[in-house]
PDB file of C-alpha atoms and ligand atoms in Angstrom:
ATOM      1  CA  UNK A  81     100.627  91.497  91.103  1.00 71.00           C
ATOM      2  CA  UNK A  82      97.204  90.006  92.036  1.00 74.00           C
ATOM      3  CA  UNK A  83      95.753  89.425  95.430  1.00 85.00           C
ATOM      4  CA  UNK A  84      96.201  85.812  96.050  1.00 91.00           C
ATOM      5  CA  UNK A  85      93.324  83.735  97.605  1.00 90.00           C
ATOM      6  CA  UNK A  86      95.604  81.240  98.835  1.00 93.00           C
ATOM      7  CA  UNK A  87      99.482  80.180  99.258  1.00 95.00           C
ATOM      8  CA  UNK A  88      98.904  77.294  97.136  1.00 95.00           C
ATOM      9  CA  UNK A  89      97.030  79.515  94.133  1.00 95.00           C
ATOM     10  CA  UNK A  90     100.912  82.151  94.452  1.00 97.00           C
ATOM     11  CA  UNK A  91     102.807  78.884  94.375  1.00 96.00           C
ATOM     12  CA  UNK A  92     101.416  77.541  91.660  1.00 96.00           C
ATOM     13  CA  UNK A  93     102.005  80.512  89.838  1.00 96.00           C
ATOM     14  CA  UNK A  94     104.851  81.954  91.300  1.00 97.00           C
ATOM     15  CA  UNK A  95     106.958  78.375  89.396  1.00 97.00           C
ATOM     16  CA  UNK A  96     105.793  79.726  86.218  1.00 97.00           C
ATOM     17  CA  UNK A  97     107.320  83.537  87.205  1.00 98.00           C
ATOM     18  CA  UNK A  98     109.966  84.572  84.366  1.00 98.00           C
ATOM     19  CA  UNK A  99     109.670  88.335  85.535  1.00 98.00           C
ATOM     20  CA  UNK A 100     113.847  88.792  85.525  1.00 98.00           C
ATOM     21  CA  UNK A 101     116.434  86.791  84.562  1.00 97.00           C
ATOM     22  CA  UNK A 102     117.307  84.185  87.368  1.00 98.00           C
ATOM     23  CA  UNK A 103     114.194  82.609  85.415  1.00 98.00           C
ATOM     24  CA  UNK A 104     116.850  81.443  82.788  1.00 98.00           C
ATOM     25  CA  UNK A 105     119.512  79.897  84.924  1.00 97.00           C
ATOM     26  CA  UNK A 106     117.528  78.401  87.632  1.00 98.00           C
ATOM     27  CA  UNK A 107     116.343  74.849  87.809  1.00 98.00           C
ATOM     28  CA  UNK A 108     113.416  75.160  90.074  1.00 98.00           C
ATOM     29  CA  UNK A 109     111.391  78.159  91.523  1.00 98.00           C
ATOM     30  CA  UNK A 110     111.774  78.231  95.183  1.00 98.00           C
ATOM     31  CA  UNK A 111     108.648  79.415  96.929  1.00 98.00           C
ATOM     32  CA  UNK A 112     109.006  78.417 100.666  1.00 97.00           C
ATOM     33  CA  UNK A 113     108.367  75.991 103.169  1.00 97.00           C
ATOM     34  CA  UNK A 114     106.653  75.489 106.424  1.00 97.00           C
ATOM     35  CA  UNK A 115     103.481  75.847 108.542  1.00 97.00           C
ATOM     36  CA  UNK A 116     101.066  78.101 106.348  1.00 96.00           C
ATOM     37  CA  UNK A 117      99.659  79.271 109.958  1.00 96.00           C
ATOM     38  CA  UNK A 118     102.553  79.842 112.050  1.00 97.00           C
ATOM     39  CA  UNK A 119     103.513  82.883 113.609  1.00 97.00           C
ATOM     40  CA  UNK A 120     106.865  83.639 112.277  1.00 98.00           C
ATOM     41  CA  UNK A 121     108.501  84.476 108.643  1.00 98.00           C
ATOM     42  CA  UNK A 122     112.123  83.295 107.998  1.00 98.00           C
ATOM     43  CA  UNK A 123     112.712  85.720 104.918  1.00 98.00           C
ATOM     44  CA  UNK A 124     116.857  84.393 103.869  1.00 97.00           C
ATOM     45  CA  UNK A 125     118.474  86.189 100.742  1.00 97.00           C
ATOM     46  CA  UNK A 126     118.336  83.491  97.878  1.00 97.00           C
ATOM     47  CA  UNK A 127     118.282  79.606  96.873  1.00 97.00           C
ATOM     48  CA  UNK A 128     121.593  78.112  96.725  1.00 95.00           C
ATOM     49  CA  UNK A 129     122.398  74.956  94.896  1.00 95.00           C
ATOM     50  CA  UNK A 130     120.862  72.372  97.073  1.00 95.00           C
ATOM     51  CA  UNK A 131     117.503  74.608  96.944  1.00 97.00           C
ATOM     52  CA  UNK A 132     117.755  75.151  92.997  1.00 97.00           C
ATOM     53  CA  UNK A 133     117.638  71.414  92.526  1.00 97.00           C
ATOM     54  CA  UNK A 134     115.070  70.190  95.442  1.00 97.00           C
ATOM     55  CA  UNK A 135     112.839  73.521  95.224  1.00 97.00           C
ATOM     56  CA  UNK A 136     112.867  73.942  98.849  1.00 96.00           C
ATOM     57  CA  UNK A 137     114.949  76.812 101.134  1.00 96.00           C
ATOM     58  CA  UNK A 138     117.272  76.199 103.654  1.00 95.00           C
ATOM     59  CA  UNK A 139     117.798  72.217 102.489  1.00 95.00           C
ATOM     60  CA  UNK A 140     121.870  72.439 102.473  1.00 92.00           C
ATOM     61  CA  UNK A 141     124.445  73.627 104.754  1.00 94.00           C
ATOM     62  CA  UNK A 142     123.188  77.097 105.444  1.00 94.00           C
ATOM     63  CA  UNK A 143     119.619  75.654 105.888  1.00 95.00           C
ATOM     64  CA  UNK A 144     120.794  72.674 108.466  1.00 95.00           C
ATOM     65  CA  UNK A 145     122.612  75.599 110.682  1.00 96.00           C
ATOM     66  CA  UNK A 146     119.329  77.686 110.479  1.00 96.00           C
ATOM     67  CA  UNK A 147     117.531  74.322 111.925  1.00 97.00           C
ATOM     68  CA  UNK A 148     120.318  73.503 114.272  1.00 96.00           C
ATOM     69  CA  UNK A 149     119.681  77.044 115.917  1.00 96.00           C
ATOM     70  CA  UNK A 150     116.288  77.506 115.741  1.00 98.00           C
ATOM     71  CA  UNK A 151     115.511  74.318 117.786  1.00 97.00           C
ATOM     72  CA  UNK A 152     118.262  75.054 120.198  1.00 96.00           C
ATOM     73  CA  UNK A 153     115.731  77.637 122.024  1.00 97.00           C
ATOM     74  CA  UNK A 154     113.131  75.369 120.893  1.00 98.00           C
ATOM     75  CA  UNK A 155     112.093  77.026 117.614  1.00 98.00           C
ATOM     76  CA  UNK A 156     110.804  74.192 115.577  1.00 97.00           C
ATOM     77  CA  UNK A 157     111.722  75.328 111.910  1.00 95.00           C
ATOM     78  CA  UNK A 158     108.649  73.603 110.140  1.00 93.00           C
ATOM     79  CA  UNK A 159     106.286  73.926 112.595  1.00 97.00           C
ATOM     80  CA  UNK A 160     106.655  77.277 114.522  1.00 97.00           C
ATOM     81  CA  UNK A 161     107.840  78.759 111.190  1.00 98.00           C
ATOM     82  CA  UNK A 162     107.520  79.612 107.343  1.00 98.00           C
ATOM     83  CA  UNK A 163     110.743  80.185 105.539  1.00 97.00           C
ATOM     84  CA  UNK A 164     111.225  81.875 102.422  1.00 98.00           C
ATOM     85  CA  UNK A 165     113.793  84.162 100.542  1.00 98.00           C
ATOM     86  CA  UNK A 166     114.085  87.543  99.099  1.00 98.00           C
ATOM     87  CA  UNK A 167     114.427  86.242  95.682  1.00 98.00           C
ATOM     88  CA  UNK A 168     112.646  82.515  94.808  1.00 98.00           C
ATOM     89  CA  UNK A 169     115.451  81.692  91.809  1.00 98.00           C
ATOM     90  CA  UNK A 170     118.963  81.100  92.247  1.00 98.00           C
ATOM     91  CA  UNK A 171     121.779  83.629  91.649  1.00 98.00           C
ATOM     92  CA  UNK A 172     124.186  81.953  88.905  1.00 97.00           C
ATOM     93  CA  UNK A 173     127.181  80.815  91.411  1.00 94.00           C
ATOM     94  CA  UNK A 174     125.304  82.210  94.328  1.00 92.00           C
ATOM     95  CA  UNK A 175     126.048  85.830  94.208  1.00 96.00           C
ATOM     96  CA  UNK A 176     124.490  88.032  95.425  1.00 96.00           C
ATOM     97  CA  UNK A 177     120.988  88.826  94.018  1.00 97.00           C
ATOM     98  CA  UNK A 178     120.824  92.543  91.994  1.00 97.00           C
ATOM     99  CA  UNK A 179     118.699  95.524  93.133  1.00 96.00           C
ATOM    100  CA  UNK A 180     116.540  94.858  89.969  1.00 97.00           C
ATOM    101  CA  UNK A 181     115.816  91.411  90.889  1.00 98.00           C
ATOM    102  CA  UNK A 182     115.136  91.978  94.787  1.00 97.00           C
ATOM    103  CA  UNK A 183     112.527  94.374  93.251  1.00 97.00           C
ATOM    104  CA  UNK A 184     110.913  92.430  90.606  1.00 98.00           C
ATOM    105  CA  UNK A 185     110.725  89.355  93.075  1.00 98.00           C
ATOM    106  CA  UNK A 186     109.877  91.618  95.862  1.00 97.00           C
ATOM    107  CA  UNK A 187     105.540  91.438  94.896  1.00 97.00           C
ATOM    108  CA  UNK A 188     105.533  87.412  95.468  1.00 98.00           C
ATOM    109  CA  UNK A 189     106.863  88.284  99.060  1.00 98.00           C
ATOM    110  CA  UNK A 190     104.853  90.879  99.932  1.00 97.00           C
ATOM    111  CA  UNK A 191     101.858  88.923  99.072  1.00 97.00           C
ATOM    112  CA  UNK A 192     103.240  85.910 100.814  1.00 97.00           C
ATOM    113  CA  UNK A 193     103.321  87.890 103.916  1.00 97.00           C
ATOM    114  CA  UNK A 194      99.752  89.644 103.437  1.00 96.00           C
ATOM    115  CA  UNK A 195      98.531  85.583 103.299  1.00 97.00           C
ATOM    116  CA  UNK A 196     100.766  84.412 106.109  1.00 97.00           C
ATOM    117  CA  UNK A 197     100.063  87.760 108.321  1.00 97.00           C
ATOM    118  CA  UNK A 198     103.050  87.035 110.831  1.00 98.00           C
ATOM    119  CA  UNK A 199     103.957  88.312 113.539  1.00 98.00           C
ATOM    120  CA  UNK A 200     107.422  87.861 113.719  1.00 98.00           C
ATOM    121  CA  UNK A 201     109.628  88.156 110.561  1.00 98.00           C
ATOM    122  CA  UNK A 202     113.143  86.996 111.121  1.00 98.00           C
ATOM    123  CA  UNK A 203     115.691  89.050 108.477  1.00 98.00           C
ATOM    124  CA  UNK A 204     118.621  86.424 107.880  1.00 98.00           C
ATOM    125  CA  UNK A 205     121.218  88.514 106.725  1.00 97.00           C
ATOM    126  CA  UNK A 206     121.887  92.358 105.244  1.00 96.00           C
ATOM    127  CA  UNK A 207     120.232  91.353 101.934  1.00 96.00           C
ATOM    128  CA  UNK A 208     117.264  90.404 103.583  1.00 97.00           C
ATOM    129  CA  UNK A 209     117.059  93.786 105.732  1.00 97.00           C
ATOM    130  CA  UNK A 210     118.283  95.765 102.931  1.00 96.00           C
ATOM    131  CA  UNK A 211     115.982  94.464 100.633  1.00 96.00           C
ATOM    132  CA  UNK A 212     112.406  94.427 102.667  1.00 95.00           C
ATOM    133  CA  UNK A 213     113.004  96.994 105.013  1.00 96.00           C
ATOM    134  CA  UNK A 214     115.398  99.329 103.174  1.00 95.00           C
ATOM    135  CA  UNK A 215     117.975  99.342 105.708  1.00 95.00           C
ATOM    136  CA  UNK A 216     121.319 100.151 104.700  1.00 94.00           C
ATOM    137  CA  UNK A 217     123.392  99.034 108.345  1.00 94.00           C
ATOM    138  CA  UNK A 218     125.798  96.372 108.342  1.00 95.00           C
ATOM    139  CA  UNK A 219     124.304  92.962 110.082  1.00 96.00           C
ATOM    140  CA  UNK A 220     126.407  93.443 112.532  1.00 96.00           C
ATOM    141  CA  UNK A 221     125.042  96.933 113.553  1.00 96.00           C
ATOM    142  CA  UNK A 222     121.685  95.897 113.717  1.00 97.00           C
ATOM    143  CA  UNK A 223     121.453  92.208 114.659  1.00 98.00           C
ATOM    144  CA  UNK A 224     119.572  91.415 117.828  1.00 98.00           C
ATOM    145  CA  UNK A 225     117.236  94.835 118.052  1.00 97.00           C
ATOM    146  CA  UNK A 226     113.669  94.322 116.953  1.00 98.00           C
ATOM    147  CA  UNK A 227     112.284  96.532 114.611  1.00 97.00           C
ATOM    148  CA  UNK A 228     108.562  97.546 114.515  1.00 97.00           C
ATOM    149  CA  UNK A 229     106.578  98.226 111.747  1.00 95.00           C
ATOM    150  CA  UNK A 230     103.087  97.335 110.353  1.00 93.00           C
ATOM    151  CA  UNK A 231     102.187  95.757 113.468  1.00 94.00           C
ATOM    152  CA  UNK A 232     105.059  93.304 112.701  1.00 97.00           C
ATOM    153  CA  UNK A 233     107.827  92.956 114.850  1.00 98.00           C
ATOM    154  CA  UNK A 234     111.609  92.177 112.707  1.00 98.00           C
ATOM    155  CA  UNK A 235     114.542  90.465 114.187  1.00 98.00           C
ATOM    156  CA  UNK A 236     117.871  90.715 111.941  1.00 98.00           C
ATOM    157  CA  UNK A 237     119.950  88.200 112.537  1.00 98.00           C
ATOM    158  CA  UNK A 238     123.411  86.883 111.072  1.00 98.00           C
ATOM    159  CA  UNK A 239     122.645  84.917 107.896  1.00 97.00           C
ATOM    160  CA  UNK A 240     123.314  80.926 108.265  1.00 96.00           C
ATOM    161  CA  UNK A 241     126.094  80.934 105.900  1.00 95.00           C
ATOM    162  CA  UNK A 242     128.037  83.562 107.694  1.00 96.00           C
ATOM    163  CA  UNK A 243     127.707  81.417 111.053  1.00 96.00           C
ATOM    164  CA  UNK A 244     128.954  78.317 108.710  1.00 96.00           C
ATOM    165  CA  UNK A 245     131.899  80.351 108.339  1.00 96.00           C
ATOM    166  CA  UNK A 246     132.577  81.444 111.616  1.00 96.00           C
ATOM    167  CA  UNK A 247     131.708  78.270 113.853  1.00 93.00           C
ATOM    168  CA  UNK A 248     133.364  79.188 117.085  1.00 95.00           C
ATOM    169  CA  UNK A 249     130.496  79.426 120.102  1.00 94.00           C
ATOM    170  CA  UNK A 250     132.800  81.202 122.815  1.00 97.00           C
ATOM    171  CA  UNK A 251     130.993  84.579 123.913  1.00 97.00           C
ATOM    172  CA  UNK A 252     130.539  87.479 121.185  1.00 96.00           C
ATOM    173  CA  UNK A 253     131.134  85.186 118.657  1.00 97.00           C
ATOM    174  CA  UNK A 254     128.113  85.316 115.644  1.00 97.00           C
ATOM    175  CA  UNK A 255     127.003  81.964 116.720  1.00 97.00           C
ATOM    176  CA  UNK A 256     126.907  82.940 120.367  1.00 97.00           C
ATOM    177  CA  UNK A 257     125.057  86.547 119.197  1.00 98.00           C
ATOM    178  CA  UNK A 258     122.519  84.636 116.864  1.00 98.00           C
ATOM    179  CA  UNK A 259     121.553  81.867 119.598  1.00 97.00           C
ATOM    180  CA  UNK A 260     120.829  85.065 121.977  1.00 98.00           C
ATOM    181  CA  UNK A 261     118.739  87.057 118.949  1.00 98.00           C
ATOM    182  CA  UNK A 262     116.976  84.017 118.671  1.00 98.00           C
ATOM    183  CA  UNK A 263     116.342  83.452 122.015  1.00 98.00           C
ATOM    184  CA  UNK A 264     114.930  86.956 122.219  1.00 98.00           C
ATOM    185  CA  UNK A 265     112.156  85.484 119.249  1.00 98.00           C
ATOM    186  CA  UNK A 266     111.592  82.914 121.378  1.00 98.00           C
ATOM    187  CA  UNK A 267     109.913  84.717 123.959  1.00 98.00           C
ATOM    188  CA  UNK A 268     108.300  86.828 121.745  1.00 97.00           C
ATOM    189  CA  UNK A 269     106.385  84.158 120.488  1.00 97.00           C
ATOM    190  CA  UNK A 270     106.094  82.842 123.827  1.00 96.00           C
ATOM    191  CA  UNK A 271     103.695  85.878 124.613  1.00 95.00           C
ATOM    192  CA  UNK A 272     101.824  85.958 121.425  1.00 90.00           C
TER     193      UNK A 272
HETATM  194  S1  SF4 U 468     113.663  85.545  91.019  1.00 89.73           S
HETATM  195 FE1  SF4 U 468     111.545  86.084  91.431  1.00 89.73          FE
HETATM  196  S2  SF4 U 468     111.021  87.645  89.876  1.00 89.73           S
HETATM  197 FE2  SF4 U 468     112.880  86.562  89.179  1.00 89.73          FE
HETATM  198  S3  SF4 U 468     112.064  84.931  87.861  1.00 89.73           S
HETATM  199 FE3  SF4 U 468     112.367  84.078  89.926  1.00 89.73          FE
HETATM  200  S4  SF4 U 468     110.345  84.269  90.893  1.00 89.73           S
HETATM  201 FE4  SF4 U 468     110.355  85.646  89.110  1.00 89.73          FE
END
């Protein structure tokens, strides 16, 4: 992988990427989206169906809950953020992506974090941690403790989907946890 100059020079060649084989199933390449300058990554697991066909993450169900809690501690999700995936193609009937092709995706998102240089990188889900950081706890084990490494601080949190799933907001729920994870970002970028 080259040293991009620019997000827009990886995008534009990241659409063209055929490097495994989500590159035959997929409809559209799904880079990212957001504020090229902000201070915080959003790295989810994969595109789903909404994102295969629009090219953009977090567009259906998933992506409205991730919006929904972001701005509830007054995240704004396009401006405060840039929001991305572990893999950029969809997983045929959005399974899980494989080890191979978390690793031969794995170059466009290092590189799109040596351009964005964040300081907060927000892990939505186990794939995500798994994948980038190489940690093997459940979600639920790790959620809500910052991680630091490379002079980048990680938050794992609960993935969208799983929250979609489990909508109740009493105390100790995952919607409950994730709104206090997030709120815990919040100030973190508050002091930056
Ligand atoms: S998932 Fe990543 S490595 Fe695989 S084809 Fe798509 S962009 Fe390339």
């Amino acid at each position: 992988m080259k040293n991009y100059s620019s997000l827009k020079k990886l995008n534009s060649e990241c659409v063209e990427c055929t490097s495994c084989n989500l590159s035959k199933t997929r409809k559209n390449v799904v880079v990212g989206k957001g504020n090229e300058s902000a201070q915080v990554l959003i790295i989810g697991e994969g595109p789903g169906e909404q994102e295969d066909i629009t090219g953009l993450p977090f567009v259906g169900r998933a992506g409205k809950m991730l919006d929904t809690a972001l701005s509830s501690v007054d995240i704004d999700p396009l401006e405060d953020c840039y929001i991305t995936n572990i893999v950029k193609c969809r997983p045929p009937n959005n399974r899980k992506p494989s080890a191979a092709e978390s690793e031969a995706c794995m170059p466009w998102l290092n590189e799109q974090v040596n351009l964005l240089k964040p300081k907060i990188i927000i892990l939505a889900g186990s794939t995500a941690v798994q994948s980038f950081l190489g940690i093997n706890e459940p979600i639920s084990k790790i959620r809500g403790q910052w991680i630091e490494k490379d002079n980048i601080k990680y938050m794992p949190i609960f993935h969208p989907s799983y929250l979609l799933r489990n909508p109740s907001k009493n105390k100790g729920k995952p919607k409950w946890l994730t709104w206090q994870d997030l709120k815990k970002v919040k100030k973190e970028l508050n002091s930056i």
